[in-house]
Structures are given as C-alpha cells and as structure tokens.
Tab-separated table of C-alpha atoms and ligand atoms in Angstrom:
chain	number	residue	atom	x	y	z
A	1	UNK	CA	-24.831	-109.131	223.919
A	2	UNK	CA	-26.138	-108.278	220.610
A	3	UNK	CA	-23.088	-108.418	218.734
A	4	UNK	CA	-24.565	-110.937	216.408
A	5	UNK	CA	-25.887	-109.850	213.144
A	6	UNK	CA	-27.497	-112.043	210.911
A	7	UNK	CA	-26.518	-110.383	207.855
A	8	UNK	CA	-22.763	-112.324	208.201
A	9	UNK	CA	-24.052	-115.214	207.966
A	10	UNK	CA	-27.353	-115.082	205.431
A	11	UNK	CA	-26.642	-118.338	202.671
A	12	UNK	CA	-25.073	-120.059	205.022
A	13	UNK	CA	-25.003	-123.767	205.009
A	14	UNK	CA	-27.315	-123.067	208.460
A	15	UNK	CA	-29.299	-121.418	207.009
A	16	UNK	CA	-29.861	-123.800	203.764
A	17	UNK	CA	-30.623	-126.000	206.275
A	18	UNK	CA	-33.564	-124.084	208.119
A	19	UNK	CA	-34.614	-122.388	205.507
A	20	UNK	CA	-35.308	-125.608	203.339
A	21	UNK	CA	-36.570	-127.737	206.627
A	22	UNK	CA	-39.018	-124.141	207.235
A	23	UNK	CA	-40.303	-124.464	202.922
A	24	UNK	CA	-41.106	-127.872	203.154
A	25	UNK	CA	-42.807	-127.815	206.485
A	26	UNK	CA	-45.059	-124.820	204.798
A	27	UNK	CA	-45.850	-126.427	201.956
A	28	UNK	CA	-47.539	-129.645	204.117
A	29	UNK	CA	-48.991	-126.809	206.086
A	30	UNK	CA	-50.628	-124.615	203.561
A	31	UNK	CA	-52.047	-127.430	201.937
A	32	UNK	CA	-55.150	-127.502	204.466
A	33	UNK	CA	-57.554	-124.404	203.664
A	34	UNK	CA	-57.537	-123.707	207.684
A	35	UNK	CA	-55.725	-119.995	208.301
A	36	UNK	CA	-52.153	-120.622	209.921
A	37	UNK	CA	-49.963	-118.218	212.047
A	38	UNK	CA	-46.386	-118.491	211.478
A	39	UNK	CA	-44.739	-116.914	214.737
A	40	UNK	CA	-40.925	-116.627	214.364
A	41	UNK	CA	-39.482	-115.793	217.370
A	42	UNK	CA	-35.959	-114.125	216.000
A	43	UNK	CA	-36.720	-112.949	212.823
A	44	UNK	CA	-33.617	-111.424	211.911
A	45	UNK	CA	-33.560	-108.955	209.243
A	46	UNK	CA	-35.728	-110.269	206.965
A	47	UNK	CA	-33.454	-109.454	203.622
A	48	UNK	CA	-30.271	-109.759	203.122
A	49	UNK	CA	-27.191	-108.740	200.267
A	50	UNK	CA	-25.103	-111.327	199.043
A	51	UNK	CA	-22.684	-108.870	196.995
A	52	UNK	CA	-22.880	-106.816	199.870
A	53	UNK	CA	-19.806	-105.217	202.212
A	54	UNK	CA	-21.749	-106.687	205.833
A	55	UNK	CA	-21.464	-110.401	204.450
A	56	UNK	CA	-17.878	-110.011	203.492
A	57	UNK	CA	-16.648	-110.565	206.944
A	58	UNK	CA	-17.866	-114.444	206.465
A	59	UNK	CA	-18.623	-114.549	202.664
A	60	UNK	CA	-20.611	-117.526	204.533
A	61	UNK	CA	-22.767	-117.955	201.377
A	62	UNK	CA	-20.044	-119.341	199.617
A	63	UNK	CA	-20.003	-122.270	201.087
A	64	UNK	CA	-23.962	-122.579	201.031
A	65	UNK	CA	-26.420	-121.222	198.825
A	66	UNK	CA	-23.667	-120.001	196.467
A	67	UNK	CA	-22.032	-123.378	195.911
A	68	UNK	CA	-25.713	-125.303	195.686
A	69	UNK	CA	-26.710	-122.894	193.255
A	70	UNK	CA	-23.193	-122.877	191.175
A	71	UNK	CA	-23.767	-126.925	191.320
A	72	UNK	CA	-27.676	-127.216	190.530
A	73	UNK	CA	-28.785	-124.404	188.644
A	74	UNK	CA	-25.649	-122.798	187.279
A	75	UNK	CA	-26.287	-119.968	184.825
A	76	UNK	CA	-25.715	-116.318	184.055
A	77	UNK	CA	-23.129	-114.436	186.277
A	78	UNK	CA	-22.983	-110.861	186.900
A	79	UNK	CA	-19.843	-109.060	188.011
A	80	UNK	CA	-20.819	-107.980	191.392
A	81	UNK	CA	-21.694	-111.606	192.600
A	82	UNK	CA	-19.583	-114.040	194.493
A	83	UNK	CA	-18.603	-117.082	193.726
A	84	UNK	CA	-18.443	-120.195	196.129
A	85	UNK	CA	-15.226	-120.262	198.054
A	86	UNK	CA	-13.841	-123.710	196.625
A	87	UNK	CA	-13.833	-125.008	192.716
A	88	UNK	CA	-17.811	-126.769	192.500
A	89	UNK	CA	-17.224	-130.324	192.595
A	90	UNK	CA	-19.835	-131.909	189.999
A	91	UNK	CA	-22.205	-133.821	192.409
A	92	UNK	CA	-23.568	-136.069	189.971
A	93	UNK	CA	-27.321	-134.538	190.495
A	94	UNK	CA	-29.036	-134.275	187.157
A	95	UNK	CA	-31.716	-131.486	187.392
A	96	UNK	CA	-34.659	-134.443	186.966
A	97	UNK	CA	-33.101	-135.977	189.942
A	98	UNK	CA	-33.481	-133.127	192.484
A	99	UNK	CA	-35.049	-133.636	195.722
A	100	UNK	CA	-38.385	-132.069	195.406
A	101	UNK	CA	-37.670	-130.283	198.788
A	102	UNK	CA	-33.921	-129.196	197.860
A	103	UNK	CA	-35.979	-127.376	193.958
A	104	UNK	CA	-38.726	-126.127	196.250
A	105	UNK	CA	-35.834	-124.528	198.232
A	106	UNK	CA	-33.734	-123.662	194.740
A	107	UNK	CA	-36.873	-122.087	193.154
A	108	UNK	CA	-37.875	-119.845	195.950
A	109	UNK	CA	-34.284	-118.554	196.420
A	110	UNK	CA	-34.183	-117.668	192.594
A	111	UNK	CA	-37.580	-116.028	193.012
A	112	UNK	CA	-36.188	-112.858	194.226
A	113	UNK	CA	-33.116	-112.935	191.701
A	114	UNK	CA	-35.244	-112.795	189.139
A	115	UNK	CA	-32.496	-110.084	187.401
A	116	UNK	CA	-29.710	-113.057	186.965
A	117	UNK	CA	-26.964	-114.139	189.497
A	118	UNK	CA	-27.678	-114.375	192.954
A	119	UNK	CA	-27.514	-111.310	195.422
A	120	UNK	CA	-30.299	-111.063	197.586
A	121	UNK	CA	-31.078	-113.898	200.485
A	122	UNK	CA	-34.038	-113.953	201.982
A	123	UNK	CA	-34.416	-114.354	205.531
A	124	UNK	CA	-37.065	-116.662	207.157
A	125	UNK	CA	-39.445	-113.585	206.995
A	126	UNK	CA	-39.388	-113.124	203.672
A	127	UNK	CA	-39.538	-117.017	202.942
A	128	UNK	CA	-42.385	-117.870	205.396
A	129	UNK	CA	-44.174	-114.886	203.417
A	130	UNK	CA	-43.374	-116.669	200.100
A	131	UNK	CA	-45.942	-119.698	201.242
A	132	UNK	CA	-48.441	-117.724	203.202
A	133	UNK	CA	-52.124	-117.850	201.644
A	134	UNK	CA	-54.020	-114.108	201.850
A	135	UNK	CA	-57.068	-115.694	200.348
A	136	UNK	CA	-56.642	-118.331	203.762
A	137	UNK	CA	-56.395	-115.817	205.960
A	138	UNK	CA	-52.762	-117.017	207.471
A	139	UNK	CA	-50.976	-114.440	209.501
A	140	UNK	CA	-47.368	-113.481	210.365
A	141	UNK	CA	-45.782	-112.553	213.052
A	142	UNK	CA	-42.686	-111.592	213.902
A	143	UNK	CA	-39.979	-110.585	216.962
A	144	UNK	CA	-36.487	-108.971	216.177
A	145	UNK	CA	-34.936	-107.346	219.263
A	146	UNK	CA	-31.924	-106.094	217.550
A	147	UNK	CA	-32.860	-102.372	217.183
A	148	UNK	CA	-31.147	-101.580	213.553
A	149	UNK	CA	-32.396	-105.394	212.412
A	150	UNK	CA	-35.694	-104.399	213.859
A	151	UNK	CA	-35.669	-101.505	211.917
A	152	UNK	CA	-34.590	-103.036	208.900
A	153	UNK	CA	-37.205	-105.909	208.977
A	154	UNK	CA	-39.858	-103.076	209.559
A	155	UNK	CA	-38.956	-101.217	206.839
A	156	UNK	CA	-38.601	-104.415	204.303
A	157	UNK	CA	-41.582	-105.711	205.160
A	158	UNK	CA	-43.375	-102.850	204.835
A	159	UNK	CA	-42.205	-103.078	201.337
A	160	UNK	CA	-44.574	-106.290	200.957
A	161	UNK	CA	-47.746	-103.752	201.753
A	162	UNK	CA	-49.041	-106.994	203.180
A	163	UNK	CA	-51.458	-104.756	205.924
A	164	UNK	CA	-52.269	-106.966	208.883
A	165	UNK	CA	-51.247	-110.606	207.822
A	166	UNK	CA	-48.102	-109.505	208.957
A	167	UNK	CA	-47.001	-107.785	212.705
A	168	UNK	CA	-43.171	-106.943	213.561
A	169	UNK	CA	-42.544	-105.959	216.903
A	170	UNK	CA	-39.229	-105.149	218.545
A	171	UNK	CA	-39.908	-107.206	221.802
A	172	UNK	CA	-38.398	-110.573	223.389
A	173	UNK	CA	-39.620	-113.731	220.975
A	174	UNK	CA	-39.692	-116.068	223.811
A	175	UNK	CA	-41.728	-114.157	225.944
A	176	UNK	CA	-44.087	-113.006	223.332
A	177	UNK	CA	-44.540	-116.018	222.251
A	178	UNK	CA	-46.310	-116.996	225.396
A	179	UNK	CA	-49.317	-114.128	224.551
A	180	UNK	CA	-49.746	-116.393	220.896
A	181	UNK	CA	-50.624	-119.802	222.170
A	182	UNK	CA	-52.928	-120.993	221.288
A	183	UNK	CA	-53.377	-119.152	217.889
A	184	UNK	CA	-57.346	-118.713	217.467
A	185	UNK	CA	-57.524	-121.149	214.381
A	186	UNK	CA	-55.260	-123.915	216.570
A	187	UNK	CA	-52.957	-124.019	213.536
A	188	UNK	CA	-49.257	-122.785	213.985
A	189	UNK	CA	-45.821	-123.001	212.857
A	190	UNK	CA	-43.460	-121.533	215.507
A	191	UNK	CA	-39.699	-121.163	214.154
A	192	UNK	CA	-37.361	-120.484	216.728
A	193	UNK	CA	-33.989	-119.370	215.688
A	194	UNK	CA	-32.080	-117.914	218.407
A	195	UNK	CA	-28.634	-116.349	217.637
A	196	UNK	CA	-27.403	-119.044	220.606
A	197	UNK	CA	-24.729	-115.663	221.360
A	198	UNK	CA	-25.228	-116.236	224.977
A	199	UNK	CA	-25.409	-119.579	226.553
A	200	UNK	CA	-28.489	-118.765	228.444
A	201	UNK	CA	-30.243	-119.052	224.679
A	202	UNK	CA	-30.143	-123.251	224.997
A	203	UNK	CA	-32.151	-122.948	228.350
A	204	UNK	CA	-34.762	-120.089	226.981
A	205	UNK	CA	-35.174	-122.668	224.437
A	206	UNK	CA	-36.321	-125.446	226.350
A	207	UNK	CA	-38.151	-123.388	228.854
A	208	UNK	CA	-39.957	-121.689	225.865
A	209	UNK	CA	-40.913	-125.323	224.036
A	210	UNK	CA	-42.065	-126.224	227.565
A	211	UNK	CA	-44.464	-123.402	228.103
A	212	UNK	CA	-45.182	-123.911	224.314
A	213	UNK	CA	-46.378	-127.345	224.510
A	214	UNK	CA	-48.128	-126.848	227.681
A	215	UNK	CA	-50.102	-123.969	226.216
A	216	UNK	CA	-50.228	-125.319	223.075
A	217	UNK	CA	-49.490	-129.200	222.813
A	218	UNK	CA	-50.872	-129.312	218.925
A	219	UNK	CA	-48.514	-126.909	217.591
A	220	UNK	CA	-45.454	-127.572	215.131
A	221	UNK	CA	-42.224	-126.173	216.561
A	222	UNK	CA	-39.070	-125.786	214.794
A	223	UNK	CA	-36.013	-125.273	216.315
A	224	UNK	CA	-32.745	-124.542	215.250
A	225	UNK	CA	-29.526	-124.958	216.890
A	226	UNK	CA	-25.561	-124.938	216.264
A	227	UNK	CA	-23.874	-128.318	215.991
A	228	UNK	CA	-20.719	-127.102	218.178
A	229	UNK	CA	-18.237	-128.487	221.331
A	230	UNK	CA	-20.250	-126.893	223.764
A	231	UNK	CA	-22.395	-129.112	226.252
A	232	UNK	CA	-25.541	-126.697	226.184
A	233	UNK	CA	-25.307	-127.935	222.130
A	234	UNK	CA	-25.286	-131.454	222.544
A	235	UNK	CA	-27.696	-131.233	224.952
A	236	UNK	CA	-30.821	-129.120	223.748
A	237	UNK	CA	-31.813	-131.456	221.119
A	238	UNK	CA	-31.982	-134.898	224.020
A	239	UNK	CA	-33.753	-131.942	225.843
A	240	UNK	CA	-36.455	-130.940	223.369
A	241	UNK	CA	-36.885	-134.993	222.391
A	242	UNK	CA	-37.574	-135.816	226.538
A	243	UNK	CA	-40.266	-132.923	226.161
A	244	UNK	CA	-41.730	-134.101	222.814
A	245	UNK	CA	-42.030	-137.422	224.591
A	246	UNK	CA	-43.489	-136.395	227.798
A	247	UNK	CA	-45.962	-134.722	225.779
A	248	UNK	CA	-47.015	-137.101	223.810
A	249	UNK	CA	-45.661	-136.075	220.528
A	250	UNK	CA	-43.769	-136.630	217.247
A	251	UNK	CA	-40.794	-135.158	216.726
A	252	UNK	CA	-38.234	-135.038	213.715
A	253	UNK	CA	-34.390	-134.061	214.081
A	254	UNK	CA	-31.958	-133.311	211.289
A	255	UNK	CA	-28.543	-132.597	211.290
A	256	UNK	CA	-26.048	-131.332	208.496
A	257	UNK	CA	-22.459	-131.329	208.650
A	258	UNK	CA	-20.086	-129.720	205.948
A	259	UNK	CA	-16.935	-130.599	207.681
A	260	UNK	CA	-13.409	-128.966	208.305
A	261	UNK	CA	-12.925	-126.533	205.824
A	262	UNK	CA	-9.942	-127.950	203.948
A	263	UNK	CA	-7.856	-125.055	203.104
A	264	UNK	CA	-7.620	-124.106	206.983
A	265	UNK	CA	-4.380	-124.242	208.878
A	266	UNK	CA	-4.530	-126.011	212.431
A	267	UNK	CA	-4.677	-122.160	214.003
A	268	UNK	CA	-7.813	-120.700	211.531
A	269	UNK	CA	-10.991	-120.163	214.035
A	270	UNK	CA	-13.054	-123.257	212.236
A	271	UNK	CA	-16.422	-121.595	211.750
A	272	UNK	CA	-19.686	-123.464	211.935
A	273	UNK	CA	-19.486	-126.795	210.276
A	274	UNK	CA	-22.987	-128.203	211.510
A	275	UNK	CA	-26.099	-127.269	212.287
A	276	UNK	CA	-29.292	-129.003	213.206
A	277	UNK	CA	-33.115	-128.711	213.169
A	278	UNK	CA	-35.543	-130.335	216.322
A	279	UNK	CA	-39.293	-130.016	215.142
A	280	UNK	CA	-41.931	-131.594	217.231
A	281	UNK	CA	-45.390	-132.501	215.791
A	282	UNK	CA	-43.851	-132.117	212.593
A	283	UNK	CA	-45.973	-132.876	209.219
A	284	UNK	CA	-45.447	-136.456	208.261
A	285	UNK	CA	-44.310	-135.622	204.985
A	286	UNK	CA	-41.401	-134.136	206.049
A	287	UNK	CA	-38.844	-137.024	206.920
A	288	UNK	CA	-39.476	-138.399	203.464
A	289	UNK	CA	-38.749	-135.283	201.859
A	290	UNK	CA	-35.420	-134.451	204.524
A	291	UNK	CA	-34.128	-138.161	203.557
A	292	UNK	CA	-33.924	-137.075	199.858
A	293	UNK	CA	-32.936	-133.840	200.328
A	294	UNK	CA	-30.211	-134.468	202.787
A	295	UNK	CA	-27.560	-136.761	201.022
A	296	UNK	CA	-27.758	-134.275	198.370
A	297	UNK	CA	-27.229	-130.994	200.428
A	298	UNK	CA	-24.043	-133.502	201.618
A	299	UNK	CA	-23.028	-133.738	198.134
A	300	UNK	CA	-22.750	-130.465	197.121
A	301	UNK	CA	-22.275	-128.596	200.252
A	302	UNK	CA	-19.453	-131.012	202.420
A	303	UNK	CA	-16.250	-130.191	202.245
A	304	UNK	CA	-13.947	-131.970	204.288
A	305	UNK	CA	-13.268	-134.237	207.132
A	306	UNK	CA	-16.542	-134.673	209.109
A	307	UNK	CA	-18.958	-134.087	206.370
A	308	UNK	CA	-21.994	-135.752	207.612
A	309	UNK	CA	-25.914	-136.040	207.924
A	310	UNK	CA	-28.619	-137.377	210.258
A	311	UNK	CA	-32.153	-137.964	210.325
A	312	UNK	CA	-33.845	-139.178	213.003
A	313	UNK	CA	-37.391	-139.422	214.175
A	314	UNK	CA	-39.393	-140.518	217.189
A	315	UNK	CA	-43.141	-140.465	219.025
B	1	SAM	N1	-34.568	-116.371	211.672
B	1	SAM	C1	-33.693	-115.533	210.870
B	1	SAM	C2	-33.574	-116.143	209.489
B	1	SAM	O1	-33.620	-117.371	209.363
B	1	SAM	O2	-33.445	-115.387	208.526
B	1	SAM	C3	-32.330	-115.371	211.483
B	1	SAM	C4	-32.351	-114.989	212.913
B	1	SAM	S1	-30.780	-114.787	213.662
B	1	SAM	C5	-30.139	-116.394	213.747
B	1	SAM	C6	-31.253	-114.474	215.323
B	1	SAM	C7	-31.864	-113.095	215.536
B	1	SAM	O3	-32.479	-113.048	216.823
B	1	SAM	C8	-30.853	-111.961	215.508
B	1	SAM	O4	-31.246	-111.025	214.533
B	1	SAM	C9	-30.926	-111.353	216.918
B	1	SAM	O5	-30.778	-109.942	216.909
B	1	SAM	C10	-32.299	-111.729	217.348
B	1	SAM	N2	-32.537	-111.865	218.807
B	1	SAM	C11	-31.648	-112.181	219.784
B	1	SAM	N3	-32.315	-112.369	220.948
B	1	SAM	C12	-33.633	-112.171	220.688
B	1	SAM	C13	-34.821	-112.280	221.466
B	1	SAM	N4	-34.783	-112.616	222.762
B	1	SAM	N5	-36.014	-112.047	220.875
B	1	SAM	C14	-36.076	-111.704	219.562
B	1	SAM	N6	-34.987	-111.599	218.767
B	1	SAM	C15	-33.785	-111.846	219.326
C-alpha cells in the first residue's frame, strides 16, 4: 500500500486522457453562472516536474504530453527538458485543424510553461483550478491520503492564495465524499482517480458511484480506470454503465490505447498502454468534442500494435 506516487507517471498518455476528458467537461460546466463544487477524490500532488529526477523512473511524459506537444505546438527547447521517447511522427494535424478540446487541453498545459519548453505538469488540482469561476462562487475540494503528496498538494495550493474556494484534507476520498452529496448549489463534478494499487480500488469504486448516485442522482461523475488484463478492469466500466442505467442516467465512456511500445523485447514489463474514462450524466457536449479529439490523440500518441480508441455512449 501506498507505494504509488503520482509524480512517475504525471504527462502520461493517462493522464492526457483525464486531464483533457476533466477540461472539456469544465468548460460545459462553467458555462452556467450557478456555483459548482469540483470534489476530486485522489488528488494527487497537485504539481508535478517534468525535467525532474522522481519522473525519470517512467519518463512517462514522453510518450504523452511530450510527444503531443513536440507534434502540435513544437517550439523553443531548453536544455533541461525531455524529449519524447520515439522520433515525432508528423500526424498530418495542421494547427487550424485541432480538435477544439485537444487546444483547450494544449493551451492550458502551456499556461504554466509560460518560460519556454515544457517542465511543469499540472495535476487535476491545478487544472480543475484553471476553469473554476471566483466571481461564481465554485469551490474545490480535495482528498490526498498519501502523507508527503498530501503535504505537497497543501503546500502548492497554498501557493494559489485561493482562501476558501479551495479545502485539502488528508482523509479517505471515497468516504468523504459521502459528507459532499448533495453539494448545496446541486451542481458537481466528482473526479475519481484512484491509483487502482490494490484491487479492492475497482470495488470502492462502484460502491462509491452507488452511494453517489443514490445521494446524489444529478451529479456528473468521472471516473478513471486502467485498461489492463485484470478482470476487476474489464469489469468496472459494465459495472458503472448497469448503475448509470438503473439510475436513470446518461453516461459517456472513452477509451485510449497507445499500443505495445515497439522498441520492447518480449521480456520488458509493458507499462500501461490504455486507459479509459466512465462519466455518468455527462454534459452533452462532450461526446462531440471526445469524437474529434480522440482520433487525433491516436495519431500522435499510438505507437504500436494495439493502438486504438473508443467512444461509446448510452441512457
Ligand atoms: N488525480 C490526480 C491527477 O490527475 O493529477 C492523480 C491521482 S493518482 C492517480 C491517485 C492518488 O490517490 C495518489 O496520489 C494516492 O496517494 C491517492 N490515494 C490512494 N488512495 C486514496 C484514498 N482512499 N483517498 C484519497 N487519496 C488516495
């Protein structure tokens, strides 16, 4: 337990993934004047270095926000930044043709590399924040139960001297969670983003979107989960669609697959190659703006055998 740290893997392809999925679903959100609460239930550490010794281990980024920005919005390098892991193949993308999502996603990264090259990811803390309306009142709040992440995300965020719109506490996101619903404005985005290190995670999951929706039935919910060879993986997301149905609601699942890393010998541990996102009541712009964004994710991001989307919608 607790071995996981998120820092290893911050730029992942994963976390392009979420992090895009989490922008767009904000933007559709923040478009209503009502106050929202964003709840995210495993914040992580809210910041993370890209040039830094922690994501060496995985140098994950390389083969995800790295390579989409080397591909899309290549420009100046500095010495201390990495490059993606294979040579950029040229996607065929001009800039005009960008899925509005996929810029959204682009800009917002760049945001806080506003000194040239890319070295600092933001976490879904820090990109929730980006969206969040003072002037509307939305609020914040987040769970981290890693005691040095914990401390880390307290201490970044405190950096953002953003008072009470945002609340960190070092406690168990599932179970806080419960206390939340229903927010007192009945508006909420709840990310949950489980490290999945123990396989008890995919049951808390569905238990927790159970409660959730019982508590709660008008919420959006966004859920992230490894694509792996493990049956609690396959099943979660035909788990979290029988409870989106049962209850009555839309739901929204996407799936992105980068495929077999080709420079890997038969023996190399694979890595994640696929990850996927279950939202239920999500906004209705979102599948539009997930089937442009997708293929073109695909494009620049796949790699090998197995490279591979979905998107798939119901309720
Ligand atoms: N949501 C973050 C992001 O997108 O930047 C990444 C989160 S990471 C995948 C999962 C985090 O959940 C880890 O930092 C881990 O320490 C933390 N964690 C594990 N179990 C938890 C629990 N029951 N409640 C809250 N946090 C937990």
């Amino acid at each position: 337990m607790f071995s996981y740290r998120h820092a290893f893997h911050a730029g992942n392809h994963a976390d392009v993934l979420k992090h895009l999925t989490l922008i767009a679903t904000l933007a559709h959100l923040t478009a209503k004047p009502t106050a929202l609460t964003v709840i995210d239930t495993h914040a992580g550490a809210g910041l993370y270095r890209l040039d830094g010794d922690f994501t060496s281990t995985g140098d994950e980024a390389r083969d995800g926000v790295l390579k989409l920005f080397a591909a899309l919005r290549p420009g100046p390098r500095d010495s201390a930044q990495k490059t993606p892991s294979a040579p950029v193949k040229s996607p065929d993308i001009a800039p005009k043709d960008i899925a509005p999502a996929l810029q959204q996603y682009l800009d917002l990264i760049a945001g806080f590399n506003t000194g040239g090259g890319l070295r600092i990811y933001p976490g879904s803390p820090f990109v929730a924040h980006q969206l969040l309306r003072p002037e509307a009142r939305d609020k914040l709040k987040l769970f981290e139960l890693h005691p040095t992440d914990g401390k880390t995300l307290t201490a970044n965020i405190a950096q953002l001297e953003a008072g009470r719109q945002i609340s960190v506490a070092r406690a168990d996101g599932f179970e806080a969670l419960k206390a939340l619903l229903p927010p007192p404005n009945r508006r909420a985005l709840v990310l949950i983003d489980p490290s999945y290190e123990v396989k008890t995670d995919y049951a808390k999951v569905s238990a927790c979107i159970q409660d959730a929706l019982k508590r709660f039935a008008t919420g959006t919910y966004a859920i992230w989960y490894p694509v792996i060879p493990r049956p609690e993986a396959h099943e979660l997301p035909r788990r979290l669609k029988t409870l989106a149905t049962q209850a009555g609601k839309p739901w929204l699942h996407a799936t992105l697959s980068i495929g077999q890393d080709p420079t890997h010998g038969p023996d190399d541990r694979p890595g994640l190659t696929a990850s996927g996102m279950f939202l239920i009541n999500p906004p209705h712009t979102l599948k539009e703006a997930l089937r442009l964004a997708l293929p073109q994710l695909q494009a620049v991001l796949g790699r090998g055998r197995g490279q591979d989307h979905s998107l798939l919608s119901g309720g």
